[in-house]
Short mmCIF file of C-alpha atoms in Angstrom, two decimals:
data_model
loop_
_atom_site.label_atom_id
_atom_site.label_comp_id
_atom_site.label_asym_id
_atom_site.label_seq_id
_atom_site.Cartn_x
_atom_site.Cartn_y
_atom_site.Cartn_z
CA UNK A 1 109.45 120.70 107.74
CA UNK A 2 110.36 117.17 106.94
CA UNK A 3 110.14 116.36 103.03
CA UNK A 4 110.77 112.54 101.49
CA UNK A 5 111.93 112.38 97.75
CA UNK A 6 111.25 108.84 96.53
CA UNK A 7 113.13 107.77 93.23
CA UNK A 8 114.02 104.70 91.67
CA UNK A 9 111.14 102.82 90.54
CA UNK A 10 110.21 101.50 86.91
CA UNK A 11 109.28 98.98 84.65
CA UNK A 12 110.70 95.41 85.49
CA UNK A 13 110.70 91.64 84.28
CA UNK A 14 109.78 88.55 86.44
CA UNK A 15 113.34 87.94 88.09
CA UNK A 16 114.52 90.94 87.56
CA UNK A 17 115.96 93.79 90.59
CA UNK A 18 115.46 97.19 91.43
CA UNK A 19 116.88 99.68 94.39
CA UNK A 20 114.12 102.48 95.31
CA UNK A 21 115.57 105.25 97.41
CA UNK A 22 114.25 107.53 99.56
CA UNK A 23 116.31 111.09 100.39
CA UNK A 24 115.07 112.81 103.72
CA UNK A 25 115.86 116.39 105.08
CA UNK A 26 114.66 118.50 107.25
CA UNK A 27 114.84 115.90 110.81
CA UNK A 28 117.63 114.37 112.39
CA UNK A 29 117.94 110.86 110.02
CA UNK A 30 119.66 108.50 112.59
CA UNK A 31 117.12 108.76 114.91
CA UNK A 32 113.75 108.40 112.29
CA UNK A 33 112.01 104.67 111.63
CA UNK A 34 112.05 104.64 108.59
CA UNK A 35 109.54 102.40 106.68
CA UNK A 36 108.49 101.50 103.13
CA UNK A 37 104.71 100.43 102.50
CA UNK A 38 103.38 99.81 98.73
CA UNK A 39 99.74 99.89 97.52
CA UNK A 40 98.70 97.72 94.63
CA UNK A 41 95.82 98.55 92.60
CA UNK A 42 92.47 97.80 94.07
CA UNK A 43 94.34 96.77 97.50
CA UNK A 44 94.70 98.04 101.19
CA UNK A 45 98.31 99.67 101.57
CA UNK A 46 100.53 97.35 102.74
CA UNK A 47 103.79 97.43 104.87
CA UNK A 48 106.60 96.12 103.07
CA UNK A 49 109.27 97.25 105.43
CA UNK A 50 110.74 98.48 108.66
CA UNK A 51 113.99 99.88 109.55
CA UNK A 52 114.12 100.94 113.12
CA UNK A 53 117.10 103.70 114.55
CA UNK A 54 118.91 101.03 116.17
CA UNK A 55 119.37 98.77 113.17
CA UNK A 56 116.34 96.20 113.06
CA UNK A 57 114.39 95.23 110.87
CA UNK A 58 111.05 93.82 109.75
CA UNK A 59 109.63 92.51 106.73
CA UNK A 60 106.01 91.15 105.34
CA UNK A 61 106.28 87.90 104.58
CA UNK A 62 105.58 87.89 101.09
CA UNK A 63 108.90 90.27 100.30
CA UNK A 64 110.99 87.66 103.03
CA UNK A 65 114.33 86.87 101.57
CA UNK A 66 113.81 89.33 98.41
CA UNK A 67 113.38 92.77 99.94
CA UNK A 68 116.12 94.26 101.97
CA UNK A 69 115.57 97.42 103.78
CA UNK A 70 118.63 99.75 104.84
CA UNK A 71 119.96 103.18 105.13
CA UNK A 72 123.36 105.60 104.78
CA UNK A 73 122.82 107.61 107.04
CA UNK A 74 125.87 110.64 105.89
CA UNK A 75 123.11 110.50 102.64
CA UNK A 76 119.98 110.76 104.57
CA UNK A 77 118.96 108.13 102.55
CA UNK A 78 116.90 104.92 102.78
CA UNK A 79 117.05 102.52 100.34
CA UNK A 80 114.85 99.52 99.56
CA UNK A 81 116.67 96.73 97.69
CA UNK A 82 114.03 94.73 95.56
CA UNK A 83 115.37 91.10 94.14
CA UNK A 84 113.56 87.92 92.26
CA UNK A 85 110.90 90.34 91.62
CA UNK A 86 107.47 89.40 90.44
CA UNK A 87 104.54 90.88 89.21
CA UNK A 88 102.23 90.82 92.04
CA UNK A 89 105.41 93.05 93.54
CA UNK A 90 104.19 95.89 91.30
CA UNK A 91 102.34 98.62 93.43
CA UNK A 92 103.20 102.42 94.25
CA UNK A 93 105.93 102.22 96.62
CA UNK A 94 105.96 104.61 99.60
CA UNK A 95 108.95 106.03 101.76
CA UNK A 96 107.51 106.42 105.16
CA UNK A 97 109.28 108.20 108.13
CA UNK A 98 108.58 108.69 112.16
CA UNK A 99 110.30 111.66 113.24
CA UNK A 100 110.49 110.96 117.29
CA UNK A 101 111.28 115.51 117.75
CA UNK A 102 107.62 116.34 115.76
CA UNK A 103 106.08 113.44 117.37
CA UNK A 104 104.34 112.14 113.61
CA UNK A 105 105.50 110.45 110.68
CA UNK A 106 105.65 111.80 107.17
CA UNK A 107 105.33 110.45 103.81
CA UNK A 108 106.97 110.10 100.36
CA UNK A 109 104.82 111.20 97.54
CA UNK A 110 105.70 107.49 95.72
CA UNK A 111 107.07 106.01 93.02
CA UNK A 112 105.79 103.67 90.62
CA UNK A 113 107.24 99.81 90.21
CA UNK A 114 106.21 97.29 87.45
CA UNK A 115 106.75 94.21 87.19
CA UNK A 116 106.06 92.62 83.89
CA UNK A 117 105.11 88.42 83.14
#
C-alpha cells in the first residue's frame, strides 16, 4: 500500500556531501513523520533523523549541524542533506515513514553511503 524508494547514496571522501532521497506513494505525504535511521556494520540501527508533519525536527547528536532533514511535499519526497561527512557516517541509510490512516510505519529498502579516509 505504501512503498519508499530510497536513492542517492554512494561512495564519498572525508569532507565531502551527499543528498539521499526518499520518494513515497501510496499515503497522504503531508501528514506522514517521516524519519531516516542508518545501520553501520556490526551496530544497533540508529536514528539519524526526524521530520514531523508540522515542520520539526530532530537530530542525533553525532549528525548535529551536518545532517539536515526536509521534504517537498508536491514530490512526495524526503530528502536527507549529508555535509562534512566522515567515515564513521558510512552505514545503510533507511527512509522511514508513519502513516497516521494505516496506523504503522513503513520502510525504505536502503541505500548504501561510504565514506572514505
Amino acid at each position: 500500500q505504501v512503498r519508499l524508494v530510497e536513492s542517492g547514496g554512494g561512495l564519498v571522501q572525508t569532507g565531502g556531501s551527499l543528498r539521499l532521497s526518499c520518494a513515497a506513494s501510496g499515503s497522504i505525504f503531508e501528514l506522514n513523520t517521516m524519519k531516516w535511521y542508518r545501520q553501520a556494520p556490526g551496530k544497533q540501527r540508529e536514528l539519524v533523523a526526524v521530520l514531523q508533519s508540522g515542520g520539526s525536527t530532530n537530530y542525533a547528536e553525532s549528525v548535529k549541524g551536518r545532517f539536515t532533514i526536509s521534504r517537498d511535499n508536491a514530490k512526495n519526497t524526503v530528502y536527507l542533506q549529508m555535509n562534512n561527512l566522515r567515515p564513521e557516517d558510512t552505514a545503510v541509510y533507511y527512509c522511514n515513514a508513519f502513516v497516521p490512516v494505516f496506523l504503522r510505519d513503513f520502510w525504505g529498502q536502503g541505500t548504501q553511503v561510504t565514506v572514505s579516509s
